[in-house]
Tab-separated table of C-alpha atoms in Angstrom:
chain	number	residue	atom	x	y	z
X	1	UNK	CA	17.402	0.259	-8.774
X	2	UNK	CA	14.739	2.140	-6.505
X	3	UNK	CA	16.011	3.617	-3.081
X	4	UNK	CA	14.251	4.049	-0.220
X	5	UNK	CA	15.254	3.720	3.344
X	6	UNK	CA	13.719	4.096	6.391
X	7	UNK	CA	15.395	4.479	9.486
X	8	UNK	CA	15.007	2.956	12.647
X	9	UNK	CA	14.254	-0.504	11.171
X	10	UNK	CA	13.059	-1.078	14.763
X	11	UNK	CA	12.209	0.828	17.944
X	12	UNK	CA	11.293	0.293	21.382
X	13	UNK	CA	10.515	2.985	23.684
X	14	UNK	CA	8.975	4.279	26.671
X	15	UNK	CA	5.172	5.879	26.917
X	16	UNK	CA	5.600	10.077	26.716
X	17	UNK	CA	8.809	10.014	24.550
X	18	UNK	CA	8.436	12.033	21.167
X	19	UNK	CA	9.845	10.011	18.046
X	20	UNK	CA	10.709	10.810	14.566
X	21	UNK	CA	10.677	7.855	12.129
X	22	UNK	CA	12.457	8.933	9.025
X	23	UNK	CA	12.099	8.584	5.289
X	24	UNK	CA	14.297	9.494	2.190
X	25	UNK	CA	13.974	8.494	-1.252
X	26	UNK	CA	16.643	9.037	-4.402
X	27	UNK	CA	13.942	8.558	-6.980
X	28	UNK	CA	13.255	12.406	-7.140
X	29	UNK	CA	9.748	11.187	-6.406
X	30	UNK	CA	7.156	13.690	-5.803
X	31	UNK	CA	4.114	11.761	-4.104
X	32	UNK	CA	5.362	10.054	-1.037
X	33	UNK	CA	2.665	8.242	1.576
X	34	UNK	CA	2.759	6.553	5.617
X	35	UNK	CA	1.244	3.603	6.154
X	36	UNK	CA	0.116	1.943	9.200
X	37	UNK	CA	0.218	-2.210	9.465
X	38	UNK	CA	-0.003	-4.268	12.293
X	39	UNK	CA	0.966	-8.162	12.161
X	40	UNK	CA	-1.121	-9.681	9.802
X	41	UNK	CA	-3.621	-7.423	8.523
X	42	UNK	CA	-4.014	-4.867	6.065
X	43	UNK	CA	-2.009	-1.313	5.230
X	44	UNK	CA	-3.783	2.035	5.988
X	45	UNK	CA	-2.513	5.386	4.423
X	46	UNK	CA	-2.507	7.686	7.651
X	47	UNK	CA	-0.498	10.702	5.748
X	48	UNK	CA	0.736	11.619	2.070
X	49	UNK	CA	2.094	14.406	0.542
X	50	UNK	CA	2.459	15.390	-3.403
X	51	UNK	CA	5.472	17.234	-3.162
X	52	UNK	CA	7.485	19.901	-1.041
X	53	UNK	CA	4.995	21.600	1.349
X	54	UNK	CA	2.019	19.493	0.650
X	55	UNK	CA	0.783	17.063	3.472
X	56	UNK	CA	-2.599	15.784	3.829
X	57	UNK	CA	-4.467	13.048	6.368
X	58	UNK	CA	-4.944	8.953	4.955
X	59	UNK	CA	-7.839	7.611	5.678
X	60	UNK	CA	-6.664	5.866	9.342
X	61	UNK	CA	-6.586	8.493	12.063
X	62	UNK	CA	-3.713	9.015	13.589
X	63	UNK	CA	-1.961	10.840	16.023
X	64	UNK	CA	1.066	11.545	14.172
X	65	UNK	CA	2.382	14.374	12.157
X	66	UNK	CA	4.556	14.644	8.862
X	67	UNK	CA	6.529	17.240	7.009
X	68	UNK	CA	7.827	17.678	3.860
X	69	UNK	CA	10.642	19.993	3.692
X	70	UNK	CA	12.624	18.410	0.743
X	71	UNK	CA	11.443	16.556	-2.279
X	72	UNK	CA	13.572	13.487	-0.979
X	73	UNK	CA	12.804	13.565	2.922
X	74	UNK	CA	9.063	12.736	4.651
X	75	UNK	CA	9.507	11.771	8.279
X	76	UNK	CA	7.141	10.944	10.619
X	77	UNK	CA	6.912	12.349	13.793
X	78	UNK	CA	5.079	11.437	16.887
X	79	UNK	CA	5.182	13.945	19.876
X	80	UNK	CA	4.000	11.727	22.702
X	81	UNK	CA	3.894	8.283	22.036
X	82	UNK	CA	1.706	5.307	23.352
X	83	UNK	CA	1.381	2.020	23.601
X	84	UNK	CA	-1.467	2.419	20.781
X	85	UNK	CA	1.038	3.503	18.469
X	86	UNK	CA	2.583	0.061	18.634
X	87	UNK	CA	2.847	-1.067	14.735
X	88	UNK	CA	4.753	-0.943	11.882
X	89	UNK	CA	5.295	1.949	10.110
X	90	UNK	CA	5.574	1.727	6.284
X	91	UNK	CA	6.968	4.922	3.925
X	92	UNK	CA	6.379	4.534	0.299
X	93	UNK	CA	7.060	7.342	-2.896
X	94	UNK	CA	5.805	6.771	-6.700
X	95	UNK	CA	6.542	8.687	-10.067
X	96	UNK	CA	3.499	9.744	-10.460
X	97	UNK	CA	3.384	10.051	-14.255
X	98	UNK	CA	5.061	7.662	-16.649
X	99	UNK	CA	4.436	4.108	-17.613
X	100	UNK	CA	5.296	3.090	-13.812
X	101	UNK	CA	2.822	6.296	-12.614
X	102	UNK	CA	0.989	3.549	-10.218
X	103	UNK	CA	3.550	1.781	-8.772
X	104	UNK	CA	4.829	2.325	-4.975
X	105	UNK	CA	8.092	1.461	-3.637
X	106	UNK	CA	7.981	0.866	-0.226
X	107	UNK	CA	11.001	0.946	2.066
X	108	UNK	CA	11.438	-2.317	4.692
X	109	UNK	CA	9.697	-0.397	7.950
X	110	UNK	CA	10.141	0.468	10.951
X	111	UNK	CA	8.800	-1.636	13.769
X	112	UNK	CA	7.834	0.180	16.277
X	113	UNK	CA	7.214	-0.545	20.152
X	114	UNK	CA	5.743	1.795	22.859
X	115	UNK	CA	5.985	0.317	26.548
Q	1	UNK	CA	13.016	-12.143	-9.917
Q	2	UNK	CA	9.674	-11.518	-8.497
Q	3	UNK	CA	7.319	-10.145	-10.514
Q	4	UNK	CA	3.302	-8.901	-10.036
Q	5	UNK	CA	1.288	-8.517	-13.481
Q	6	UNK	CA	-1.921	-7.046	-13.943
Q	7	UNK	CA	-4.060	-7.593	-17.063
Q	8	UNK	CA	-5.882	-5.733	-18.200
Q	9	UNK	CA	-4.623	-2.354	-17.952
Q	10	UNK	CA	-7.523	-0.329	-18.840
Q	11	UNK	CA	-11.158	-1.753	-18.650
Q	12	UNK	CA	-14.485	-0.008	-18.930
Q	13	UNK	CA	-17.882	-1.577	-18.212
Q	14	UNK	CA	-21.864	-0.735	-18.007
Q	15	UNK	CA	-23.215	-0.139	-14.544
Q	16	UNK	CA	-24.611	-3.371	-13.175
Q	17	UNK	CA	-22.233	-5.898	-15.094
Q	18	UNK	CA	-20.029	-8.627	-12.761
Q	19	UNK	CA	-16.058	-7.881	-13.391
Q	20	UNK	CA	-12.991	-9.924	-12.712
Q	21	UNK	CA	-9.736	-8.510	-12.428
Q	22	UNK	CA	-6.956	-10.345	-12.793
Q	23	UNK	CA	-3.561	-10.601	-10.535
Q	24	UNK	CA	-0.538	-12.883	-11.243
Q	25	UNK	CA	3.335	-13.483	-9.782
Q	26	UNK	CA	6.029	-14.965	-11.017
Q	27	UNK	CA	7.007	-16.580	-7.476
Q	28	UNK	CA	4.750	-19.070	-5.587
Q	29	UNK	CA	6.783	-18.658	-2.295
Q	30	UNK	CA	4.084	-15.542	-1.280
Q	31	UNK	CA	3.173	-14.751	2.442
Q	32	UNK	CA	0.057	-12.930	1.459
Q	33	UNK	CA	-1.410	-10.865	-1.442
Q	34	UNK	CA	-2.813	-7.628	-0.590
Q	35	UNK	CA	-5.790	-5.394	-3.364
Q	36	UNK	CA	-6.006	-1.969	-3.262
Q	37	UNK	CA	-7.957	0.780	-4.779
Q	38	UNK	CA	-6.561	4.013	-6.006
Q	39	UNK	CA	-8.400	7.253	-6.328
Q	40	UNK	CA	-7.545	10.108	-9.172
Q	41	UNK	CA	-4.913	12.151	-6.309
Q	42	UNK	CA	-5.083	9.819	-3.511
Q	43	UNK	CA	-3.132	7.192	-1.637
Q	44	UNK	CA	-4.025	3.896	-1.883
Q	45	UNK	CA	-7.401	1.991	-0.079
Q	46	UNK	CA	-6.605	-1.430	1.205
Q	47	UNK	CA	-9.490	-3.839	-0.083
Q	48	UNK	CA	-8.977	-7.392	1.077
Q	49	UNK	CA	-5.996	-9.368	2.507
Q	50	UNK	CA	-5.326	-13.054	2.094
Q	51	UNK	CA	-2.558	-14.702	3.754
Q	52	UNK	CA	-0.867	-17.499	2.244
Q	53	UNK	CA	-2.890	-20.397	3.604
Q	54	UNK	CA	-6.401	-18.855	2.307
Q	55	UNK	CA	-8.166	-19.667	-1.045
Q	56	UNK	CA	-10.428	-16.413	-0.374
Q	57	UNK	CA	-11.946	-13.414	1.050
Q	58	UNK	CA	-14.787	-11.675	0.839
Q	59	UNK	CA	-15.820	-7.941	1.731
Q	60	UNK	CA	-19.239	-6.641	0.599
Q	61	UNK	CA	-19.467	-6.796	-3.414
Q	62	UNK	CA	-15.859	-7.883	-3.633
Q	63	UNK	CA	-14.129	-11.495	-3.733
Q	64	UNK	CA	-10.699	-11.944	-3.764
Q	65	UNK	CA	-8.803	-15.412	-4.392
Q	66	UNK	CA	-5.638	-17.180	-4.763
Q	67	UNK	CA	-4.384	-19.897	-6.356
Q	68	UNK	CA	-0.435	-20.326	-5.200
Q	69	UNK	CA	0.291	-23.229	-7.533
Q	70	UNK	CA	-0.751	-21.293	-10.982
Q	71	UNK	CA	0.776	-17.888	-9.665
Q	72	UNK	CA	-3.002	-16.260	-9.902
Q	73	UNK	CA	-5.074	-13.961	-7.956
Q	74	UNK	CA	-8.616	-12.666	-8.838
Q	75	UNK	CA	-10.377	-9.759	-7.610
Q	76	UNK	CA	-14.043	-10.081	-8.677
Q	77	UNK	CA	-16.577	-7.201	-8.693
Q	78	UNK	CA	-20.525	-7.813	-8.436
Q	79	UNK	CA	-23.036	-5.452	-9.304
Q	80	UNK	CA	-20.775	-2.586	-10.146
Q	81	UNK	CA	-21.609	1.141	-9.467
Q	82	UNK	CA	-20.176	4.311	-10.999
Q	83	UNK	CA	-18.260	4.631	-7.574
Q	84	UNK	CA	-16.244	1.698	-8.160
Q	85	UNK	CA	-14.289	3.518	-11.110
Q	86	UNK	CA	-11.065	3.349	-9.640
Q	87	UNK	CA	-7.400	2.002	-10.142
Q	88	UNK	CA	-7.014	-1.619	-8.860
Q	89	UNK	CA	-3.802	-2.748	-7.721
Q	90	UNK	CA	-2.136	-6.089	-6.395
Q	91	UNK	CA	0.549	-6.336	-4.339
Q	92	UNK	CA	2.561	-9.561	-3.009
Q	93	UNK	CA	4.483	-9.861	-0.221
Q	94	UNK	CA	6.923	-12.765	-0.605
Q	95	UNK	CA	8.223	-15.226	2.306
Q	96	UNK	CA	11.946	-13.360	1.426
Q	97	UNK	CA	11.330	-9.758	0.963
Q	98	UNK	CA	10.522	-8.805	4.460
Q	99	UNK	CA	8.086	-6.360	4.584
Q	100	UNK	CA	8.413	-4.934	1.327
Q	101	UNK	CA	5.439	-5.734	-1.274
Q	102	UNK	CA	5.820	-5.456	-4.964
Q	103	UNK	CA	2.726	-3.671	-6.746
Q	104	UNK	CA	1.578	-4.515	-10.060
Q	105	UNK	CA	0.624	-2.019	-12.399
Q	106	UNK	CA	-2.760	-1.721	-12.054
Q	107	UNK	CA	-6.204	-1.750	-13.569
Q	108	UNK	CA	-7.770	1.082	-14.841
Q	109	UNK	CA	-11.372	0.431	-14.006
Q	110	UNK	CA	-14.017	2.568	-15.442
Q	111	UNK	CA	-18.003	1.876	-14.543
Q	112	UNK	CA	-20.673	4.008	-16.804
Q	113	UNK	CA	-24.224	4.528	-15.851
């Protein structure tokens, strides 16, 4: 079965602090992706990558940063947070190539809350 | 287990033409059903939302509905443009699986001028 975990599953902190939400997949997935989704509405990509040392912007601006260091690791980091930033935060990897090329497995989120 | 099919796989169509794409689960129990467009090398677009309690939505040239009791969703195109050629995906989110959504497979959607 596909893995995927994200860790915190939630997080509530203080305005200024820098956070890094964390990703890791055991797929040996190559394209991995950040999405942004507040209560109720839609996802928006703010960052994916297509393998070790490739990051690139989504299509919601955001204030955050990724890396990709390792094939199985994409964390999220962001170095002052706000009370903007307030959302859930949703990591997802896919194959790429193969009958399943399209499909994304997401991990459960991390919920996060700036005061 | 919960399940998301998309049929057809692959479709190509003249510029101009109305397309419907279709979407369906194998569990009614859904909190919402999400459509997305993929690019060639990109993440995914969302399209249109609708939450469990809607029939439809509507967003420019696109309509998306749902019918719970038949397991169905439909994402219908009008007037379509070269720039639509895309991948089309579904995803559920079920009342069980937290925030995790299962995709379909997608559509392969190809528009000629």
């Amino acid at each position: 079965e596909a893995d995927i975990y994200q860790t915190p599953r939630y997080l509530v902190i203080g305005t200024g602090k820098k956070i890094t939400l964390e990703c890791s997949q055991t797929m040996g997935h190559d394209k991995m992706y950040w999405y942004q989704q507040d209560p109720g509405m839609e996802l928006h990509l703010i960052h994916y990558s297509y393998g070790v040392n490739s990051t690139e912007k989504g299509d919601l601006s955001s204030e955050s940063t990724v890396s990709r260091i390792r094939t199985e690791h994409f964390p999220l980091t962001l170095e002052s947070a706000r009370p903007s930033h307030t959302s859930q935060y949703l990591c997802a990897s896919r194959p790429g190539q193969g009958i399943a090329k399209n499909i994304q497995y997401f991990g459960a989120g991390t919920r996060l809350s700036v005061l | 287990k919960q399940e998301v099919t998309q049929i057809p796989a692959a479709l190509s169509v003249p510029e101009g033409e109305n397309l419907v794409l279709n979407c369906s689960f194998t569990d009614s129990a859904i909190y919402n059903l999400q459509w997305f467009r993929q690019d060639p090398g990109k993440g995914l677009t969302s399209l249109l939302l609708i939450q469990s309690s809607q029939r439809e939505q509507t967003s420019g040239r696109l309509n998306a509905s749902l019918d719970k009791s038949s397991g169905r969703s439909t994402l219908y195109i009008a007037a379509s443009q070269p720039g639509d050629s895309a991948t089309y995906l579904c995803a559920v989110k079920w009342e069980t699986s937290g925030s995790r959504l299962t995709f379909g497979e997608g559509t392969q959607l190809t528009v000629n001028p």
